mmCIF file of C-alpha atoms in Angstrom:
data_model
loop_
_atom_site.group_PDB
_atom_site.id
_atom_site.type_symbol
_atom_site.label_atom_id
_atom_site.label_comp_id
_atom_site.label_asym_id
_atom_site.label_seq_id
_atom_site.Cartn_x
_atom_site.Cartn_y
_atom_site.Cartn_z
ATOM 1 C CA MET A 69 -37.432 -18.831 -99.811
ATOM 2 C CA ASP A 70 -38.858 -17.047 -102.785
ATOM 3 C CA PRO A 71 -36.421 -15.817 -105.591
ATOM 4 C CA GLN A 72 -36.811 -12.196 -104.637
ATOM 5 C CA THR A 73 -35.996 -12.816 -101.058
ATOM 6 C CA ASP A 74 -33.079 -15.074 -101.965
ATOM 7 C CA PHE A 75 -31.777 -12.363 -104.277
ATOM 8 C CA GLU A 76 -32.043 -9.668 -101.537
ATOM 9 C CA SER A 77 -30.345 -12.029 -99.082
ATOM 10 C CA ALA A 78 -27.410 -12.540 -101.506
ATOM 11 C CA LEU A 79 -26.937 -8.860 -102.046
ATOM 12 C CA ASN A 80 -27.030 -8.189 -98.326
ATOM 13 C CA ASP A 81 -24.452 -10.884 -97.688
ATOM 14 C CA ARG A 82 -22.287 -9.372 -100.320
ATOM 15 C CA PHE A 83 -22.629 -5.874 -98.901
ATOM 16 C CA ASP A 84 -21.641 -7.129 -95.389
ATOM 17 C CA LYS A 85 -18.532 -8.852 -96.706
ATOM 18 C CA ILE A 86 -17.194 -5.968 -98.822
ATOM 19 C CA VAL A 87 -17.907 -2.880 -96.907
ATOM 20 C CA LEU A 88 -14.767 -1.977 -94.898
ATOM 21 C CA GLU A 89 -14.433 0.345 -91.921
ATOM 22 C CA GLY A 90 -14.800 4.043 -92.665
ATOM 23 C CA SER A 91 -16.519 5.660 -95.627
ATOM 24 C CA TRP A 92 -15.623 7.160 -98.948
ATOM 25 C CA PRO A 93 -16.356 10.893 -98.952
ATOM 26 C CA ILE A 94 -17.834 12.025 -102.306
ATOM 27 C CA ASN A 95 -18.119 15.787 -102.654
ATOM 28 C CA VAL A 96 -19.967 17.092 -105.668
ATOM 29 C CA VAL A 97 -21.212 20.425 -107.017
ATOM 30 C CA ARG A 98 -24.877 20.175 -108.161
ATOM 31 C CA ARG A 99 -24.562 22.685 -110.977
ATOM 32 C CA HIS A 100 -21.593 20.775 -112.390
ATOM 33 C CA PHE A 101 -22.793 17.396 -111.107
ATOM 34 C CA ASN A 102 -21.555 14.990 -113.812
ATOM 35 C CA ASN A 103 -18.084 16.498 -114.096
ATOM 36 C CA THR A 104 -17.488 16.595 -110.373
ATOM 37 C CA ALA A 105 -19.146 13.221 -109.705
ATOM 38 C CA MET A 106 -17.050 11.425 -112.387
ATOM 39 C CA GLU A 107 -13.943 13.103 -111.154
ATOM 40 C CA GLU A 108 -14.610 11.910 -107.640
ATOM 41 C CA LEU A 109 -15.222 8.368 -108.825
ATOM 42 C CA SER A 110 -12.111 8.353 -111.062
ATOM 43 C CA ASN A 111 -9.933 9.447 -108.146
ATOM 44 C CA GLY A 112 -11.116 6.568 -105.942
ATOM 45 C CA ASN A 113 -8.552 3.862 -105.142
ATOM 46 C CA ILE A 114 -9.277 0.210 -104.673
ATOM 47 C CA LYS A 115 -10.107 0.511 -100.905
ATOM 48 C CA ASP A 116 -12.539 3.360 -101.590
ATOM 49 C CA TRP A 117 -14.548 1.087 -103.789
ATOM 50 C CA GLY A 118 -14.993 -1.240 -100.883
ATOM 51 C CA LYS A 119 -16.426 1.339 -98.491
ATOM 52 C CA LYS A 120 -19.804 2.863 -97.975
ATOM 53 C CA LEU A 121 -20.351 6.171 -99.857
ATOM 54 C CA ASN A 122 -20.782 9.344 -97.833
ATOM 55 C CA VAL A 123 -22.041 12.024 -100.262
ATOM 56 C CA LYS A 124 -21.963 15.728 -99.758
ATOM 57 C CA PHE A 125 -23.505 18.342 -102.165
ATOM 58 C CA ILE A 126 -21.167 21.387 -101.616
ATOM 59 C CA GLY A 127 -23.028 24.533 -100.476
ATOM 60 C CA GLU A 128 -26.091 22.560 -99.323
ATOM 61 C CA ASP A 129 -27.062 21.387 -95.784
ATOM 62 C CA GLY A 130 -27.597 17.750 -95.127
ATOM 63 C CA VAL A 131 -25.860 14.783 -93.697
ATOM 64 C CA ASP A 132 -25.860 11.540 -95.747
ATOM 65 C CA SER A 133 -27.700 8.816 -93.982
ATOM 66 C CA GLY A 134 -28.804 7.266 -97.233
ATOM 67 C CA GLY A 135 -30.954 9.781 -98.930
ATOM 68 C CA LEU A 136 -28.012 11.823 -100.434
ATOM 69 C CA THR A 137 -26.421 8.648 -101.708
ATOM 70 C CA ARG A 138 -29.697 7.715 -103.419
ATOM 71 C CA GLU A 139 -29.836 11.167 -104.957
ATOM 72 C CA PHE A 140 -26.275 10.898 -106.058
ATOM 73 C CA PHE A 141 -26.988 7.706 -108.006
ATOM 74 C CA SER A 142 -30.242 9.096 -109.384
ATOM 75 C CA LEU A 143 -28.540 12.128 -110.798
ATOM 76 C CA LEU A 144 -25.487 10.054 -111.962
ATOM 77 C CA PHE A 145 -27.588 7.605 -114.073
ATOM 78 C CA GLU A 146 -29.869 10.404 -115.374
ATOM 79 C CA THR A 147 -27.226 12.876 -116.431
ATOM 80 C CA SER A 148 -24.264 10.736 -117.496
ATOM 81 C CA PRO A 149 -23.421 10.959 -121.191
ATOM 82 C CA VAL A 150 -22.439 7.261 -120.813
ATOM 83 C CA PHE A 151 -26.129 6.439 -121.375
ATOM 84 C CA GLU A 152 -28.104 7.540 -124.401
ATOM 85 C CA ASP A 153 -31.913 6.758 -124.934
ATOM 86 C CA ASN A 154 -32.372 3.159 -123.711
ATOM 87 C CA GLY A 155 -28.714 2.098 -124.302
ATOM 88 C CA PHE A 156 -25.272 3.385 -124.264
ATOM 89 C CA SER A 157 -23.655 6.283 -126.116
ATOM 90 C CA TYR A 158 -20.554 5.933 -128.163
ATOM 91 C CA ASN A 159 -17.927 8.540 -127.325
ATOM 92 C CA ALA A 160 -14.200 7.945 -127.992
ATOM 93 C CA ASP A 161 -13.153 10.355 -125.251
ATOM 94 C CA LEU A 162 -15.349 8.607 -122.652
ATOM 95 C CA LEU A 163 -13.850 5.329 -123.736
ATOM 96 C CA GLU A 164 -10.340 6.541 -123.382
ATOM 97 C CA LYS A 165 -11.142 7.898 -119.851
ATOM 98 C CA LYS A 166 -12.820 4.543 -118.998
ATOM 99 C CA HIS A 167 -16.038 6.342 -118.005
ATOM 100 C CA TYR A 168 -18.107 3.282 -119.145
ATOM 101 C CA GLN A 169 -16.076 1.072 -116.807
ATOM 102 C CA LEU A 170 -16.622 3.636 -113.954
ATOM 103 C CA MET A 171 -20.368 3.500 -114.636
ATOM 104 C CA GLY A 172 -20.296 -0.185 -114.347
ATOM 105 C CA ARG A 173 -18.584 0.092 -110.980
ATOM 106 C CA ALA A 174 -21.019 2.812 -109.905
ATOM 107 C CA THR A 175 -23.931 0.477 -110.844
ATOM 108 C CA SER A 176 -22.405 -2.194 -108.630
ATOM 109 C CA MET A 177 -22.025 0.125 -105.746
ATOM 110 C CA ALA A 178 -25.517 1.504 -106.217
ATOM 111 C CA ILE A 179 -27.159 -1.833 -106.146
ATOM 112 C CA LEU A 180 -25.232 -2.870 -103.026
ATOM 113 C CA HIS A 181 -26.354 0.302 -101.282
ATOM 114 C CA GLY A 182 -30.022 -0.502 -101.869
ATOM 115 C CA TYR A 183 -30.584 1.703 -104.850
ATOM 116 C CA PRO A 184 -33.197 0.115 -107.245
ATOM 117 C CA GLY A 185 -30.773 0.192 -110.192
ATOM 118 C CA PRO A 186 -30.390 2.431 -113.287
ATOM 119 C CA ARG A 187 -33.233 0.670 -115.088
ATOM 120 C CA ASN A 188 -32.332 2.458 -118.298
ATOM 121 C CA LEU A 189 -31.100 -0.260 -120.732
ATOM 122 C CA ASN A 190 -33.113 -2.179 -123.353
ATOM 123 C CA ARG A 191 -33.440 -5.985 -123.149
ATOM 124 C CA THR A 192 -31.074 -6.665 -126.031
ATOM 125 C CA ILE A 193 -28.220 -4.924 -124.263
ATOM 126 C CA VAL A 194 -28.977 -6.412 -120.891
ATOM 127 C CA ASP A 195 -29.052 -9.955 -122.334
ATOM 128 C CA PHE A 196 -25.519 -9.224 -123.714
ATOM 129 C CA ILE A 197 -24.244 -7.806 -120.449
ATOM 130 C CA LEU A 198 -25.467 -10.681 -118.257
ATOM 131 C CA GLU A 199 -25.349 -13.614 -120.741
ATOM 132 C CA ASN A 200 -22.945 -12.540 -123.455
ATOM 133 C CA LYS A 201 -25.868 -13.221 -125.708
ATOM 134 C CA GLU A 202 -25.799 -11.477 -129.180
ATOM 135 C CA PRO A 203 -29.259 -10.676 -130.489
ATOM 136 C CA GLU A 204 -31.010 -12.730 -133.294
ATOM 137 C CA GLU A 205 -33.338 -9.857 -134.043
ATOM 138 C CA ILE A 206 -33.636 -6.241 -133.062
ATOM 139 C CA PRO A 207 -36.908 -5.172 -131.501
ATOM 140 C CA GLU A 208 -38.220 -1.954 -132.892
ATOM 141 C CA CYS A 209 -38.152 -0.299 -129.579
ATOM 142 C CA CYS A 210 -34.450 -0.488 -129.628
ATOM 143 C CA ILE A 211 -34.063 1.987 -132.484
ATOM 144 C CA GLN A 212 -33.911 5.362 -130.752
ATOM 145 C CA ASN A 213 -31.679 7.508 -132.991
ATOM 146 C CA ALA A 214 -33.975 9.783 -135.070
ATOM 147 C CA GLU A 215 -31.663 10.011 -138.167
ATOM 148 C CA VAL A 216 -31.249 6.210 -138.274
ATOM 149 C CA LYS A 217 -35.038 5.578 -137.792
ATOM 150 C CA ALA A 218 -35.824 7.998 -140.609
ATOM 151 C CA ALA A 219 -33.174 6.323 -142.903
ATOM 152 C CA ILE A 220 -34.643 2.857 -142.247
ATOM 153 C CA GLU A 221 -38.169 3.976 -142.934
ATOM 154 C CA GLU A 222 -37.183 5.738 -146.184
ATOM 155 C CA VAL A 223 -35.136 2.793 -147.398
ATOM 156 C CA SER A 224 -38.069 0.482 -146.729
ATOM 157 C CA ILE A 225 -40.578 2.508 -148.773
ATOM 158 C CA ALA A 226 -38.367 3.865 -151.589
ATOM 159 C CA ARG A 227 -39.314 3.264 -155.157
ATOM 160 C CA SER A 228 -37.215 1.651 -157.788
ATOM 161 C CA SER A 229 -37.406 4.619 -160.351
ATOM 162 C CA LYS A 230 -39.223 7.763 -161.313
ATOM 163 C CA SER A 231 -40.875 6.231 -164.338
ATOM 164 C CA ASN A 232 -44.624 6.043 -164.463
ATOM 165 C CA ARG A 233 -45.419 9.805 -164.265
ATOM 166 C CA ASN A 234 -49.196 8.912 -164.390
ATOM 167 C CA SER A 235 -49.032 7.314 -160.968
ATOM 168 C CA ILE A 236 -51.048 8.713 -158.141
ATOM 169 C CA LYS A 237 -49.583 11.666 -156.286
ATOM 170 C CA ALA A 238 -48.909 9.802 -153.038
ATOM 171 C CA TYR A 239 -46.834 7.312 -154.967
ATOM 172 C CA TRP A 240 -45.124 9.955 -156.949
ATOM 173 C CA ASN A 241 -44.049 11.775 -153.728
ATOM 174 C CA ILE A 242 -42.145 8.656 -152.507
ATOM 175 C CA GLU A 243 -38.401 8.991 -153.213
ATOM 176 C CA THR A 244 -36.395 6.568 -155.336
ATOM 177 C CA ILE A 245 -34.033 4.101 -153.906
ATOM 178 C CA GLY A 246 -31.201 6.081 -155.566
ATOM 179 C CA ASP A 247 -32.226 9.343 -153.807
ATOM 180 C CA VAL A 248 -32.454 7.644 -150.490
ATOM 181 C CA PHE A 249 -29.091 5.969 -150.937
ATOM 182 C CA GLU A 250 -27.389 9.294 -151.906
ATOM 183 C CA ARG A 251 -28.767 10.896 -148.711
ATOM 184 C CA HIS A 252 -28.025 8.195 -146.247
ATOM 185 C CA SER A 253 -24.955 6.441 -147.698
ATOM 186 C CA HIS A 254 -22.833 7.543 -144.820
ATOM 187 C CA LEU A 255 -25.037 5.668 -142.381
ATOM 188 C CA LEU A 256 -25.023 2.659 -144.607
ATOM 189 C CA GLU A 257 -21.300 2.665 -145.061
ATOM 190 C CA ALA A 258 -20.563 3.271 -141.380
ATOM 191 C CA SER A 259 -22.762 0.160 -140.595
ATOM 192 C CA GLY A 260 -20.689 -2.003 -142.769
ATOM 193 C CA TYR A 261 -23.083 -2.182 -145.740
ATOM 194 C CA LYS A 262 -20.844 -1.629 -148.840
ATOM 195 C CA GLN A 263 -23.164 -2.527 -151.702
ATOM 196 C CA LEU A 264 -25.087 -0.195 -154.003
ATOM 197 C CA LEU A 265 -28.642 0.013 -152.623
ATOM 198 C CA SER A 266 -31.433 -1.389 -154.644
ATOM 199 C CA VAL A 267 -35.044 -2.483 -154.089
ATOM 200 C CA SER A 268 -33.874 -6.163 -154.120
ATOM 201 C CA ASN A 269 -31.312 -5.830 -151.428
ATOM 202 C CA ARG A 270 -32.746 -3.181 -149.206
ATOM 203 C CA ASP A 271 -34.010 -5.677 -146.609
ATOM 204 C CA ARG A 272 -30.392 -6.758 -146.087
ATOM 205 C CA ALA A 273 -29.473 -2.970 -145.713
ATOM 206 C CA ILE A 274 -32.140 -2.389 -143.128
ATOM 207 C CA HIS A 275 -31.044 -5.561 -141.243
ATOM 208 C CA THR A 276 -27.424 -4.313 -141.214
ATOM 209 C CA MET A 277 -28.350 -0.845 -140.050
ATOM 210 C CA ASN A 278 -30.695 -2.222 -137.292
ATOM 211 C CA PHE A 279 -27.943 -4.502 -135.800
ATOM 212 C CA TYR A 280 -25.119 -1.967 -136.143
ATOM 213 C CA TYR A 281 -26.861 1.114 -134.751
ATOM 214 C CA CYS A 282 -28.670 -0.811 -131.960
ATOM 215 C CA PHE A 283 -25.907 -3.246 -130.993
ATOM 216 C CA TYR A 284 -22.609 -3.739 -132.547
ATOM 217 C CA LYS A 285 -21.591 -0.021 -132.530
ATOM 218 C CA TYR A 286 -21.813 -0.125 -128.758
ATOM 219 C CA ILE A 287 -19.850 -3.231 -128.103
ATOM 220 C CA PRO A 288 -16.683 -1.333 -126.837
ATOM 221 C CA PRO A 289 -18.809 0.740 -124.299
ATOM 222 C CA MET A 290 -20.637 -2.330 -123.147
ATOM 223 C CA GLN A 291 -17.461 -4.303 -122.692
ATOM 224 C CA GLN A 292 -16.131 -1.491 -120.492
ATOM 225 C CA PHE A 293 -19.342 -1.450 -118.585
ATOM 226 C CA ILE A 294 -19.317 -5.171 -118.070
ATOM 227 C CA GLU A 295 -15.748 -5.026 -116.732
ATOM 228 C CA GLY A 296 -16.818 -2.464 -114.190
ATOM 229 C CA LEU A 297 -19.915 -4.472 -113.225
ATOM 230 C CA LYS A 298 -17.582 -7.271 -112.154
ATOM 231 C CA LEU A 299 -16.762 -5.153 -108.951
ATOM 232 C CA HIS A 300 -17.763 -7.207 -105.855
ATOM 233 C CA ASP A 301 -18.974 -9.954 -108.124
ATOM 234 C CA MET A 302 -22.153 -7.985 -109.023
ATOM 235 C CA LEU A 303 -22.136 -9.270 -112.565
ATOM 236 C CA LEU A 304 -22.143 -12.889 -111.300
ATOM 237 C CA LEU A 305 -24.934 -12.140 -108.822
ATOM 238 C CA LEU A 306 -27.104 -10.483 -111.265
ATOM 239 C CA THR A 307 -26.704 -13.297 -113.821
ATOM 240 C CA LYS A 308 -27.343 -16.029 -111.151
ATOM 241 C CA HIS A 309 -30.614 -14.540 -110.083
ATOM 242 C CA GLY A 310 -32.148 -14.157 -113.512
ATOM 243 C CA GLU A 311 -35.120 -11.844 -113.807
ATOM 244 C CA ASN A 312 -34.572 -10.380 -110.294
ATOM 245 C CA GLY A 313 -31.057 -9.308 -111.350
ATOM 246 C CA ARG A 314 -32.152 -8.251 -114.872
ATOM 247 C CA ALA A 315 -34.963 -6.054 -113.468
ATOM 248 C CA LEU A 316 -32.315 -3.647 -111.951
ATOM 249 C CA LEU A 317 -30.876 -2.880 -115.439
ATOM 250 C CA CYS A 318 -33.952 -3.014 -117.790
ATOM 251 C CA CYS A 319 -35.844 0.022 -118.764
ATOM 252 C CA ASP A 320 -39.064 -2.019 -119.212
ATOM 253 C CA THR A 321 -39.083 -2.958 -115.535
ATOM 254 C CA LYS A 322 -42.425 -2.303 -113.832
ATOM 255 C CA SER A 323 -42.423 1.174 -112.168
ATOM 256 C CA SER A 324 -43.739 1.940 -108.729
ATOM 257 C CA SER A 325 -47.543 2.393 -108.666
ATOM 258 C CA MET A 326 -49.664 4.795 -106.619
ATOM 259 C CA SER A 327 -50.579 1.906 -104.369
ATOM 260 C CA ASP A 328 -46.968 0.956 -103.779
ATOM 261 C CA VAL A 329 -46.072 4.528 -102.785
ATOM 262 C CA LEU A 330 -49.142 4.891 -100.559
ATOM 263 C CA ALA A 331 -48.394 1.586 -98.864
ATOM 264 C CA PHE A 332 -44.716 2.536 -98.386
ATOM 265 C CA PHE A 333 -45.439 5.563 -96.137
ATOM 266 C CA VAL A 334 -46.978 4.131 -92.932
ATOM 267 C CA PRO A 335 -48.917 6.726 -90.979
ATOM 268 C CA LYS A 336 -48.013 7.438 -87.263
ATOM 269 C CA PHE A 337 -51.521 8.281 -86.000
ATOM 270 C CA SER A 338 -52.019 10.300 -82.759
ATOM 271 C CA LYS A 339 -53.738 8.793 -79.738
ATOM 272 C CA SER A 340 -56.007 11.888 -79.645
ATOM 273 C CA GLU A 341 -59.224 11.010 -81.638
ATOM 274 C CA HIS A 342 -59.587 14.730 -82.569
ATOM 275 C CA GLU A 343 -56.240 14.867 -84.111
ATOM 276 C CA LYS A 344 -56.475 11.331 -85.602
ATOM 277 C CA ALA A 345 -59.688 12.492 -87.525
ATOM 278 C CA ASP A 346 -57.667 15.099 -89.290
ATOM 279 C CA GLU A 347 -54.826 12.772 -89.956
ATOM 280 C CA GLU A 348 -56.982 10.171 -91.560
ATOM 281 C CA MET A 349 -58.317 12.805 -93.974
ATOM 282 C CA ILE A 350 -54.637 13.962 -94.701
ATOM 283 C CA VAL A 351 -53.785 10.308 -95.575
ATOM 284 C CA TYR A 352 -56.819 10.055 -97.854
ATOM 285 C CA ASN A 353 -55.935 13.348 -99.542
ATOM 286 C CA PHE A 354 -52.279 12.048 -100.007
ATOM 287 C CA GLY A 355 -53.715 8.999 -101.789
ATOM 288 C CA LYS A 356 -55.923 11.263 -103.934
ATOM 289 C CA PHE A 357 -52.852 13.279 -104.874
ATOM 290 C CA LEU A 358 -50.882 10.174 -105.837
ATOM 291 C CA LYS A 359 -53.757 8.911 -108.033
ATOM 292 C CA LYS A 360 -54.005 12.194 -109.815
ATOM 293 C CA VAL A 361 -50.207 12.049 -110.449
ATOM 294 C CA GLU A 362 -50.472 8.491 -111.844
ATOM 295 C CA ASN A 363 -53.162 9.719 -114.094
ATOM 296 C CA GLY A 364 -51.117 12.634 -115.385
ATOM 297 C CA ALA A 365 -53.438 15.218 -113.848
ATOM 298 C CA ILE A 366 -50.848 17.222 -111.937
ATOM 299 C CA SER A 367 -48.696 19.872 -113.622
ATOM 300 C CA THR A 368 -46.747 22.935 -112.404
ATOM 301 C CA ASP A 369 -44.540 25.694 -113.752
ATOM 302 C CA TRP A 370 -40.730 25.409 -113.018
ATOM 303 C CA VAL A 371 -37.382 26.862 -113.903
ATOM 304 C CA LYS A 372 -34.427 24.682 -114.637
ATOM 305 C CA MET A 373 -31.757 26.474 -112.539
ATOM 306 C CA ASN A 374 -28.540 24.821 -113.927
ATOM 307 C CA SER A 375 -29.482 25.358 -117.479
ATOM 308 C CA SER A 376 -28.164 28.282 -119.758
ATOM 309 C CA GLU A 377 -31.826 28.606 -120.963
ATOM 310 C CA GLU A 378 -33.627 29.545 -117.801
ATOM 311 C CA SER A 379 -37.040 29.284 -119.424
ATOM 312 C CA LEU A 380 -40.290 28.842 -117.771
ATOM 313 C CA LYS A 381 -41.924 25.482 -118.526
ATOM 314 C CA GLU A 382 -45.088 23.640 -117.563
ATOM 315 C CA VAL A 383 -44.316 20.031 -116.768
ATOM 316 C CA THR A 384 -46.609 17.094 -115.759
ATOM 317 C CA ILE A 385 -45.438 15.701 -112.507
ATOM 318 C CA ASN A 386 -45.173 11.797 -112.543
ATOM 319 C CA LEU A 387 -44.539 9.278 -109.744
ATOM 320 C CA GLY A 388 -40.854 9.233 -110.379
ATOM 321 C CA ASP A 389 -40.807 13.003 -109.626
ATOM 322 C CA VAL A 390 -42.713 12.479 -106.349
ATOM 323 C CA LEU A 391 -40.427 9.712 -105.220
ATOM 324 C CA GLN A 392 -37.341 11.720 -106.220
ATOM 325 C CA ALA A 393 -38.426 14.455 -103.909
ATOM 326 C CA LEU A 394 -39.595 12.171 -101.121
ATOM 327 C CA ILE A 395 -36.825 9.488 -100.913
ATOM 328 C CA GLY A 396 -33.993 10.687 -103.231
ATOM 329 C CA CYS A 397 -34.611 8.269 -106.213
ATOM 330 C CA ARG A 398 -37.313 7.654 -108.775
ATOM 331 C CA SER A 399 -38.267 4.114 -107.652
ATOM 332 C CA LEU A 400 -38.842 2.760 -104.122
ATOM 333 C CA PRO A 401 -35.464 1.722 -102.592
ATOM 334 C CA ARG A 402 -34.842 -1.962 -102.286
ATOM 335 C CA ASN A 403 -33.321 -2.031 -98.861
ATOM 336 C CA ILE A 404 -35.950 0.046 -97.072
ATOM 337 C CA LYS A 405 -39.308 -1.682 -96.490
ATOM 338 C CA SER A 406 -41.315 1.267 -95.517
ATOM 339 C CA GLY A 407 -41.180 5.000 -94.598
ATOM 340 C CA GLU A 408 -43.263 7.060 -92.162
ATOM 341 C CA MET A 409 -45.951 9.690 -92.527
ATOM 342 C CA GLU A 410 -45.863 11.960 -89.526
ATOM 343 C CA PHE A 411 -48.131 14.863 -88.418
ATOM 344 C CA ASP A 412 -46.958 18.122 -86.657
ATOM 345 C CA HIS A 413 -50.096 19.727 -85.455
ATOM 346 C CA LEU A 414 -48.298 22.790 -83.960
ATOM 347 C CA SER A 415 -46.037 23.916 -86.789
ATOM 348 C CA ASN A 416 -46.881 26.671 -89.168
ATOM 349 C CA GLN A 417 -44.116 25.964 -91.693
ATOM 350 C CA LEU A 418 -44.757 24.098 -94.988
ATOM 351 C CA SER A 419 -44.801 20.469 -94.851
ATOM 352 C CA TYR A 420 -41.372 18.844 -95.456
ATOM 353 C CA VAL A 421 -39.600 15.459 -95.969
ATOM 354 C CA ASN A 422 -36.662 13.616 -94.589
ATOM 355 C CA THR A 423 -35.197 11.555 -97.500
ATOM 356 C CA CYS A 424 -32.818 9.635 -95.214
ATOM 357 C CA ALA A 425 -35.416 8.094 -92.893
ATOM 358 C CA PRO A 426 -37.442 8.450 -95.179
ATOM 359 C CA SER A 427 -40.476 10.372 -93.824
ATOM 360 C CA ILE A 428 -43.111 12.934 -94.855
ATOM 361 C CA ILE A 429 -43.970 15.440 -92.087
ATOM 362 C CA PHE A 430 -47.231 17.138 -92.646
ATOM 363 C CA THR A 431 -47.723 20.477 -90.870
ATOM 364 C CA ARG A 432 -50.607 22.977 -90.777
ATOM 365 C CA THR A 433 -52.761 19.885 -90.406
ATOM 366 C CA LYS A 434 -56.072 21.814 -90.134
ATOM 367 C CA GLU A 435 -55.491 23.232 -93.588
ATOM 368 C CA LEU A 436 -54.471 19.931 -95.106
ATOM 369 C CA VAL A 437 -57.840 18.225 -94.563
ATOM 370 C CA ASN A 438 -58.670 20.417 -97.616
ATOM 371 C CA TYR A 439 -57.362 18.552 -100.714
ATOM 372 C CA GLU A 440 -56.228 21.682 -102.593
ATOM 373 C CA LYS A 441 -54.133 22.838 -99.633
ATOM 374 C CA LEU A 442 -52.418 19.490 -99.450
ATOM 375 C CA GLU A 443 -51.730 19.461 -103.240
ATOM 376 C CA HIS A 444 -50.087 22.848 -102.954
ATOM 377 C CA HIS A 445 -47.851 21.621 -100.048
ATOM 378 C CA LEU A 446 -46.761 18.554 -101.985
ATOM 379 C CA ILE A 447 -46.107 20.458 -105.253
ATOM 380 C CA CYS A 448 -43.921 22.833 -103.246
ATOM 381 C CA ILE A 449 -42.077 19.826 -101.784
ATOM 382 C CA ILE A 450 -41.582 18.327 -105.215
ATOM 383 C CA VAL A 451 -40.578 21.296 -107.277
ATOM 384 C CA GLU A 452 -38.325 22.901 -104.673
ATOM 385 C CA ALA A 453 -36.473 19.578 -104.173
ATOM 386 C CA GLU A 454 -33.147 19.773 -105.687
ATOM 387 C CA GLY A 455 -33.528 16.487 -107.500
ATOM 388 C CA PHE A 456 -36.546 17.560 -109.432
ATOM 389 C CA GLY A 457 -35.524 18.579 -112.934
ATOM 390 C CA LEU A 458 -31.868 18.529 -111.746
ATOM 391 C CA ALA A 459 -32.615 21.706 -109.801
ATOM 392 C CA GLY A 460 -36.070 23.137 -109.615
ATOM 393 C CA MET A 461 -37.587 26.226 -108.159
ATOM 394 C CA ALA A 462 -41.253 26.906 -107.728
ATOM 395 C CA VAL A 463 -42.537 29.987 -109.574
ATOM 396 C CA VAL A 464 -44.866 32.167 -107.574
#
């Protein structure tokens, strides 16, 4: 048995052992998603955490057969203030409410339900979560905070003094180490660097800021998350299965490709050769659309409905947006090997999807042999899907 199959088998066995009879109803309001979702999770008892989720978005049609649960986890990982950039936030109120622990539990439940994982944490943090391993160095990609990045850069190039007024202009415009220290002393002090900054010790100052603002500052949130991830022995399972487990948490995990998505949706061709000829062209056009998306060549206007600033924006659609609309999460689900591509030759409504099955149902098939028509259908599906941009609406 290959490592990936062995990992999936272990997860399936764990799911079968922990899921009790009945379900845990989770009722959320999309426009207040994070508050209502975290409140629902906070109110769950120990038995609830051993049940299968049954998600309901209040005011919306839809019965949860898997698709709404996937969308719930997608929105949870995307909107939660627990996460920040490619790591954790630090928020005393969230720590007191144990929201980081709740997010660890939610991550365990998401993985057991077949969700492909949050995939939003850098490797340094994931190594600590799974192996209790403190970093020996901090990769540059871990430094996300703009203020900290600017401070480190300015410290690294600062001059020792303003003497030598005959120097070239580029050199003269570089600030002195004293100027930089005065402006960023609060960052240095918070990181634990107590000395007066100088050219001779600035490497130590940079090292201290790197480690604090990328790792040590976030140990309390990480410890809470780790405690939550122990639910149903998920921490043990992820650690035991090495890179297969790590891939569910890491933000540098390989994303789904156009070929992956096209292969996932298996066409259900008609027996009629006349209808099948149109269906084959639709499949071809669907692949063409995915390729354009992968190349960043599809954009559209949209309005963010749950924002106080209802501004029109042009956004470039990516494969994550496509999958969010088609299956309820931004990566292919682990526990579903394939979806279906169906064709309704009689319907005059717009093409639509079933995220639970999952399936795409193409309608107006005579039109969709034309690529531009099919692209319009798919953009309507993506932009009008609630999961796109947290709540999107096509602009016509």
